[in-house]
XYZ file of C-alpha atoms in Angstrom:
491
model
C -12.288 70.301 -7.297
C -9.160 72.056 -6.035
C -9.142 75.818 -6.646
C -5.501 76.803 -6.862
C -4.022 80.288 -6.875
C -1.074 79.030 -8.855
C 1.341 81.900 -8.182
C 1.235 80.907 -4.511
C 1.188 77.106 -4.787
C 4.658 75.675 -5.453
C 7.776 77.198 -6.988
C 9.670 74.688 -9.132
C 12.562 76.864 -10.320
C 13.619 79.087 -7.430
C 12.139 82.406 -8.585
C 9.554 82.360 -5.759
C 6.632 82.353 -8.196
C 4.369 79.312 -8.123
C 4.245 77.802 -11.579
C 2.814 75.116 -13.853
C 5.724 72.745 -13.317
C 5.180 73.176 -9.579
C 1.569 72.055 -9.907
C 2.690 69.019 -11.897
C 5.217 68.122 -9.198
C 2.447 68.203 -6.590
C -0.137 66.083 -8.409
C 0.698 63.142 -6.125
C -0.219 65.290 -3.106
C -3.485 66.374 -4.692
C -4.449 62.850 -5.659
C -3.603 61.593 -2.173
C -5.932 64.282 -0.840
C -8.621 62.938 -3.173
C -8.740 65.757 -5.721
C -9.998 64.866 -9.211
C -10.094 68.344 -10.832
C -8.052 71.529 -10.645
C -9.410 75.025 -11.225
C -6.694 77.523 -12.115
C -6.812 81.283 -11.791
C -6.076 82.996 -15.151
C -2.883 82.022 -16.968
C -2.772 84.758 -19.593
C -0.395 87.686 -19.551
C -1.151 90.589 -17.244
C 0.795 93.201 -15.278
C -1.164 92.118 -12.203
C -0.066 89.206 -10.018
C -3.538 87.604 -10.130
C -3.657 87.819 -13.964
C -7.131 89.305 -14.134
C -7.221 92.362 -16.458
C -5.134 91.044 -19.307
C -2.535 92.683 -21.514
C -2.536 89.716 -23.924
C -5.069 86.866 -23.873
C -2.959 84.731 -26.190
C 0.218 84.449 -24.106
C 0.795 82.464 -20.934
C 2.401 84.577 -18.204
C 6.092 83.618 -18.458
C 6.459 83.371 -14.662
C 4.088 80.394 -14.804
C 6.158 78.699 -17.478
C 6.058 77.922 -21.168
C 3.318 76.616 -23.414
C 5.182 73.301 -23.395
C 5.049 73.156 -19.595
C 1.331 73.904 -19.693
C 0.755 71.105 -22.202
C 2.906 68.737 -20.137
C 0.780 69.500 -17.067
C -2.569 68.964 -18.739
C -1.487 65.778 -20.508
C -0.162 64.368 -17.245
C -3.386 65.275 -15.466
C -5.444 63.561 -18.162
C -3.170 60.518 -17.968
C -4.046 60.344 -14.264
C -7.771 60.736 -14.955
C -7.861 64.298 -13.605
C -9.524 67.347 -15.171
C -8.332 70.928 -15.592
C -10.526 74.030 -15.648
C -9.298 77.426 -16.811
C -10.484 80.754 -15.422
C -11.274 83.352 -18.089
C -12.190 87.027 -17.914
C -12.168 88.702 -21.329
C -14.460 91.612 -20.488
C -11.617 93.970 -19.562
C -8.134 94.887 -20.831
C -5.319 97.093 -19.562
C -3.645 99.942 -21.409
C -0.930 97.445 -22.445
C -3.337 95.438 -24.604
C -3.099 95.958 -28.399
C -6.804 96.869 -28.665
C -6.349 99.659 -26.129
C -3.126 100.986 -27.656
C -4.412 100.883 -31.228
C -7.738 102.610 -30.523
C -6.902 105.336 -27.993
C -7.483 108.590 -29.840
C -7.855 106.699 -33.129
C -11.522 106.377 -34.152
C -10.332 105.258 -37.588
C -8.634 102.126 -36.195
C -9.953 98.778 -37.418
C -10.234 97.829 -33.717
C -12.131 101.040 -32.952
C -15.333 99.279 -31.874
C -13.545 96.596 -29.826
C -13.302 98.950 -26.818
C -15.986 101.026 -25.096
C -15.275 104.761 -25.123
C -17.225 107.578 -23.501
C -16.448 110.093 -26.256
C -16.359 110.181 -30.081
C -12.680 111.127 -30.135
C -11.904 107.930 -28.213
C -9.801 109.712 -25.635
C -11.919 108.579 -22.679
C -12.016 104.783 -22.320
C -15.014 103.602 -20.337
C -14.651 102.445 -16.748
C -14.897 98.854 -15.535
C -16.668 97.378 -12.512
C -17.246 99.808 -9.601
C -16.560 102.686 -12.054
C -12.830 102.032 -11.837
C -10.634 103.545 -14.571
C -7.299 102.273 -13.286
C -5.861 100.002 -10.611
C -2.753 100.224 -8.467
C -0.816 96.970 -8.275
C 0.846 95.737 -5.079
C 4.213 96.428 -6.743
C 3.484 100.117 -7.337
C 2.472 99.780 -10.972
C -0.706 101.614 -11.919
C -2.481 100.693 -15.137
C -5.526 102.052 -16.874
C -8.214 99.398 -17.463
C -11.232 99.548 -19.729
C -14.184 97.483 -20.925
C -14.258 95.373 -24.082
C -17.281 95.705 -26.369
C -18.595 92.168 -26.064
C -21.381 92.860 -28.562
C -19.005 93.613 -31.426
C -19.227 90.739 -33.943
C -15.454 90.520 -34.339
C -14.988 90.427 -30.570
C -17.507 87.589 -30.357
C -15.630 85.695 -33.055
C -12.318 86.407 -31.302
C -13.648 84.931 -28.053
C -14.969 81.844 -29.823
C -11.543 81.269 -31.380
C -9.653 82.052 -28.160
C -11.680 79.700 -25.950
C -11.701 77.033 -28.685
C -7.911 77.092 -28.864
C -7.667 75.953 -25.234
C -10.049 73.061 -25.954
C -7.702 71.582 -28.539
C -4.410 73.491 -28.833
C -2.953 71.363 -31.648
C -6.291 71.075 -33.478
C -5.980 67.315 -33.954
C -9.465 66.465 -32.654
C -7.975 64.740 -29.605
C -8.710 66.599 -26.374
C -5.891 65.103 -24.274
C -4.152 68.497 -24.463
C -7.306 70.571 -23.924
C -9.055 71.998 -20.896
C -12.153 70.281 -19.569
C -14.057 73.521 -19.196
C -13.920 77.126 -18.075
C -14.768 79.343 -15.140
C -16.315 82.588 -16.383
C -15.297 85.322 -13.976
C -17.690 88.158 -13.097
C -20.302 87.033 -15.614
C -23.271 89.383 -16.118
C -26.212 89.830 -18.477
C -25.914 93.637 -18.252
C -22.200 94.167 -17.704
C -21.618 96.199 -14.542
C -25.261 97.350 -14.692
C -24.355 100.210 -17.032
C -27.030 99.555 -19.631
C -24.427 99.617 -22.434
C -23.745 95.903 -22.833
C -27.138 94.293 -22.284
C -28.668 90.901 -23.129
C -25.203 89.373 -22.945
C -26.591 85.972 -21.939
C -28.472 85.792 -25.231
C -26.120 87.648 -27.545
C -22.637 86.807 -26.228
C -22.532 83.949 -23.746
C -25.002 81.479 -25.312
C -23.391 81.733 -28.784
C -19.960 81.278 -27.205
C -20.992 78.286 -25.089
C -22.871 76.680 -27.998
C -19.788 77.091 -30.159
C -17.503 75.484 -27.561
C -19.837 72.555 -26.918
C -20.061 71.885 -30.641
C -16.304 71.254 -30.473
C -16.314 69.170 -27.276
C -19.765 68.371 -25.823
C -18.199 66.937 -22.654
C -16.848 70.223 -21.295
C -18.410 72.008 -18.342
C -18.873 75.754 -18.010
C -19.005 77.310 -14.543
C -19.971 80.942 -13.985
C -19.183 83.214 -11.098
C -22.347 85.221 -10.692
C -21.329 88.853 -10.160
C -24.015 89.265 -7.493
C -22.872 87.137 -4.570
C -26.359 87.366 -3.097
C -27.742 85.498 -6.108
C -28.498 81.790 -6.332
C -27.373 81.980 -9.971
C -30.412 80.146 -11.319
C -30.809 82.503 -14.299
C -27.274 81.585 -15.388
C -28.286 77.933 -15.471
C -31.574 78.505 -17.276
C -30.866 81.453 -19.595
C -27.109 81.401 -20.256
C -26.549 77.633 -20.781
C -24.033 77.516 -17.960
C -23.592 74.098 -16.278
C -22.519 75.138 -12.787
C -22.693 78.237 -10.594
C -21.270 78.956 -7.155
C -23.383 78.363 -4.038
C -22.592 81.730 -2.463
C -25.604 81.735 -0.155
C -24.636 78.399 1.403
C -21.027 79.572 1.729
C -22.158 82.704 3.547
C -24.469 80.705 5.817
C -21.790 78.184 6.780
C -19.596 80.987 8.099
C -22.333 82.010 10.520
C -22.566 78.488 11.982
C -26.305 79.209 12.205
C -28.311 76.039 11.599
C -31.450 77.852 10.450
C -29.550 79.840 7.821
C -27.568 76.855 6.576
C -30.637 74.681 6.120
C -32.789 77.473 4.647
C -30.210 78.414 2.037
C -29.439 74.773 1.242
C -33.150 74.031 0.772
C -33.603 76.953 -1.624
C -30.332 76.420 -3.502
C -30.938 72.761 -4.299
C -34.678 73.115 -4.841
C -34.206 75.860 -7.437
C -31.267 74.262 -9.283
C -32.585 72.698 -12.543
C -32.149 68.995 -13.237
C -28.824 68.328 -14.939
C -27.252 71.524 -13.609
C -25.239 71.912 -10.421
C -23.911 74.171 -7.695
C -20.262 74.435 -6.694
C -20.057 74.180 -2.908
C -17.214 76.111 -1.289
C -16.299 77.779 1.976
C -13.238 79.675 0.670
C -12.048 81.299 -2.524
C -9.473 83.862 -3.657
C -11.707 86.858 -2.887
C -12.724 86.325 0.753
C -10.990 85.876 4.142
C -9.835 82.365 4.950
C -12.354 80.113 6.697
C -9.994 79.295 9.581
C -9.598 83.008 10.224
C -13.372 83.508 10.079
C -13.918 80.845 12.774
C -10.950 82.064 14.833
C -9.020 78.808 14.343
C -11.618 76.856 16.314
C -10.602 73.289 15.452
C -14.126 71.971 15.790
C -15.589 74.615 13.488
C -12.838 74.018 10.942
C -13.896 70.355 10.772
C -17.594 71.255 10.661
C -16.808 73.504 7.704
C -15.036 70.632 5.979
C -18.014 68.309 6.515
C -20.552 70.801 5.195
C -18.318 71.663 2.238
C -17.935 68.023 1.231
C -21.220 66.370 2.203
C -24.132 68.782 1.762
C -24.356 68.416 -2.008
C -23.276 69.882 -5.323
C -19.667 69.814 -6.490
C -17.266 70.539 -3.628
C -14.419 72.962 -4.262
C -11.479 73.249 -1.882
C -9.389 76.438 -2.084
C -5.671 75.679 -1.791
C -4.531 75.724 1.847
C -8.063 75.386 3.187
C -7.333 71.755 3.964
C -4.531 72.676 6.394
C -6.280 75.674 7.948
C -4.269 78.466 6.335
C -5.044 81.947 7.627
C -5.679 85.281 5.961
C -7.820 88.312 6.643
C -8.297 91.695 4.993
C -10.935 94.220 4.037
C -11.650 96.709 1.272
C -9.120 99.539 1.380
C -6.889 97.966 4.046
C -3.725 98.978 2.238
C -4.825 102.392 1.020
C -7.867 102.434 -1.206
C -8.329 100.512 -4.432
C -5.287 98.283 -4.883
C -4.840 94.580 -5.588
C -2.652 94.294 -2.482
C -5.813 94.197 -0.359
C -6.381 90.542 -1.314
C -2.823 89.280 -0.765
C -3.621 87.955 2.751
C -6.047 85.442 1.165
C -3.457 84.419 -1.429
C -0.274 83.691 0.485
C 2.283 80.976 -0.190
C 0.962 77.457 0.362
C 2.523 75.993 3.503
C 4.189 72.738 2.559
C 6.677 72.408 5.380
C 7.150 73.032 9.076
C 9.991 75.453 8.235
C 8.534 78.375 6.294
C 11.847 79.002 4.495
C 12.041 75.680 2.675
C 12.752 75.752 -1.095
C 9.548 75.699 -3.135
C 7.701 78.270 -1.019
C 6.088 80.763 -3.398
C 6.936 84.098 -1.794
C 6.365 86.240 -4.886
C 5.288 89.096 -2.559
C 8.464 89.049 -0.431
C 9.413 92.454 1.049
C 6.837 94.241 -1.113
C 4.751 95.939 1.569
C 2.972 95.653 4.936
C 1.203 92.460 3.826
C 4.629 90.787 3.943
C 5.421 92.154 7.382
C 2.112 90.844 8.771
C 2.175 87.527 6.918
C 0.392 84.655 8.638
C 2.828 82.116 7.166
C 4.976 81.048 10.104
C 7.195 78.136 11.070
C 6.208 75.556 13.682
C 2.592 76.691 14.051
C 0.915 73.428 13.040
C -0.306 74.866 9.729
C 1.557 72.901 7.083
C 1.275 69.663 5.172
C 4.377 68.302 6.905
C 2.946 68.943 10.378
C -0.469 67.463 9.631
C 0.024 64.609 7.191
C 0.787 61.951 9.828
C -1.656 63.209 12.472
C -4.983 61.328 12.285
C -6.703 64.159 14.182
C -5.471 66.954 11.910
C -7.637 69.041 9.617
C -5.812 67.584 6.608
C -6.691 64.062 7.780
C -10.319 65.140 8.193
C -10.467 66.325 4.583
C -8.852 63.107 3.371
C -11.226 60.894 5.343
C -14.327 62.795 4.171
C -13.256 62.666 0.523
C -12.493 58.954 0.905
C -15.977 58.490 2.413
C -17.533 60.173 -0.639
C -15.718 57.802 -2.969
C -16.813 54.780 -0.946
C -20.450 55.950 -0.973
C -21.289 57.504 -4.382
C -24.665 58.693 -3.056
C -22.623 61.396 -1.279
C -21.352 62.510 -4.703
C -24.415 62.176 -6.911
C -27.312 62.030 -4.467
C -29.896 64.788 -4.268
C -30.298 66.832 -1.104
C -33.309 66.539 1.215
C -33.399 68.345 4.541
C -34.504 66.499 7.669
C -35.820 68.443 10.646
C -34.742 67.691 14.179
C -35.320 69.227 17.601
C -31.840 70.683 18.148
C -30.997 74.278 17.246
C -27.384 73.248 16.574
C -27.577 69.951 14.670
C -27.871 69.975 10.886
C -29.412 66.811 9.428
C -30.200 65.906 5.844
C -30.459 63.006 3.434
C -28.511 62.399 0.258
C -30.653 60.249 -2.045
C -29.804 58.465 -5.280
C -32.072 55.807 -6.843
C -32.521 53.181 -4.106
C -29.637 54.450 -1.979
C -30.039 56.887 0.878
C -27.515 58.335 3.301
C -28.293 60.324 6.430
C -25.793 63.058 7.393
C -25.809 64.560 10.888
C -23.441 67.439 11.741
C -23.179 69.096 15.149
C -22.393 72.816 14.780
C -21.876 73.295 18.508
C -19.014 72.263 20.777
C -21.425 70.410 23.099
C -22.700 66.849 22.883
C -26.221 66.763 21.440
C -28.972 64.161 21.631
C -31.760 64.010 19.051
C -34.341 61.510 17.842
C -35.052 61.027 14.157
C -38.058 59.075 12.852
C -36.995 56.649 10.127
C -39.104 55.121 7.384
C -37.101 51.885 7.425
C -34.954 50.058 9.896
C -31.342 48.932 10.056
C -29.435 52.211 9.715
C -25.722 51.499 9.475
C -23.205 54.035 10.799
C -20.420 54.413 8.202
C -18.687 57.537 9.536
C -18.312 58.957 13.041
C -19.321 57.656 16.444
C -22.781 57.281 18.003
C -23.724 56.514 21.580
C -27.424 56.107 20.846
C -29.345 53.380 19.062
C -32.325 52.445 16.897
C -35.597 51.498 18.519
C -39.313 51.599 17.691
C -38.776 53.288 14.336
C -36.648 56.060 15.823
C -32.919 56.636 15.551
C -31.482 58.088 18.725
C -28.418 60.075 17.789
C -25.946 61.112 20.450
C -23.300 63.173 18.705
C -20.183 64.748 20.172
C -19.402 68.432 19.802
C -18.349 69.505 16.279
C -18.712 65.913 15.089
C -20.146 64.395 11.923
C -22.058 61.147 11.470
C -23.013 59.505 8.202
C -25.535 56.662 8.166
C -26.235 54.263 5.340
C -29.988 53.734 5.260
C -31.152 50.249 4.313
């Protein structure tokens, strides 16, 4: 899966905003990379550049394009055998939304119970996550934001109809124009732990998901668990969600600590129910870039790629991760609570060696200090153009690992089983599917490592990487270079 922040991906019409037509123009690139699914950030109308906190759930943000361009994109993706997933967050609305405008100070409104208020006069809309009542945009716009009453029966019906529309926009029973599933942003059973909207799994999310799957049983629902320290198992068991995000593995990979990686992988995969899955990622739109986190260490960048793609679950690549894009920030960096704090993780995708080539999505040009300190630079090796013909580049590493997965389906569908070894820096595990077994060995350190692994059967066949050891007396001697990966087909 390719997680794209579409405003930053590719600008097709010269307005410096990435758009739907731009994604369609780059489908060849994504397929060459090996991508089979795209996860969008929200498309609906919002005053905010990231399109969370909507002003109208029923309109596509015009800077992304028209409804026709959206339909053209999804039909072309389906023609190519690709899938599209849409990010949705309907828990909150801004002051521009009709429900907000028609209920503020108007308890008699027919939408009165659609919004949570803290007073009977409905002059004090309730806060959202982190007790926020408003948010300053990077462009200087400040908007009030409030919480939708997800337990109102009409709101539940509205959500069922809204989500269902995207499954089959022309209502002809053919899903070639419909999304293949949804990402549910900031999903909670007790929204924002306020005790006002409780039992949402049972009373909101399960009815919604049941309703959607009655329309198209083949869709998949992925939930972002609001607690990033959670394994998300309750979402899979209680909320009828198909996939959650493997946050604990993501956090462990950034430490490059073998014990943490293997401990969190063991727990994550052991606890995940049969038929459900974890989305494996090392980057997303809310955290510093992986290449920044590992200080552009080329070996660690490739180790991250190998763990992302081989350890199990459904791998998700965040746009630009595959070329080592940079970006760092922290809460309050640009003056308190503002959506500009995350811009460094969401910069224009670097297509070309020259950063000023047409198509670059500089929607944030000259808008603040994040522009002045941009990490997007010319001639720094971080672009598709500079890496696509280099067999040793990070982009080539991602391509070769994805190709390896397709050649050995056990690396896609196989279960995870850890395998202990004597090194403190070498991660080793099996991927097992029916009668097929693959052994994956990844060296987290920059130094050559030598380990011995007892094998149940003989004739291991090296299908990826290089090994200077051998197989003898029921033991596989692995000699693995620094930051290298080996994959063995077990016979």
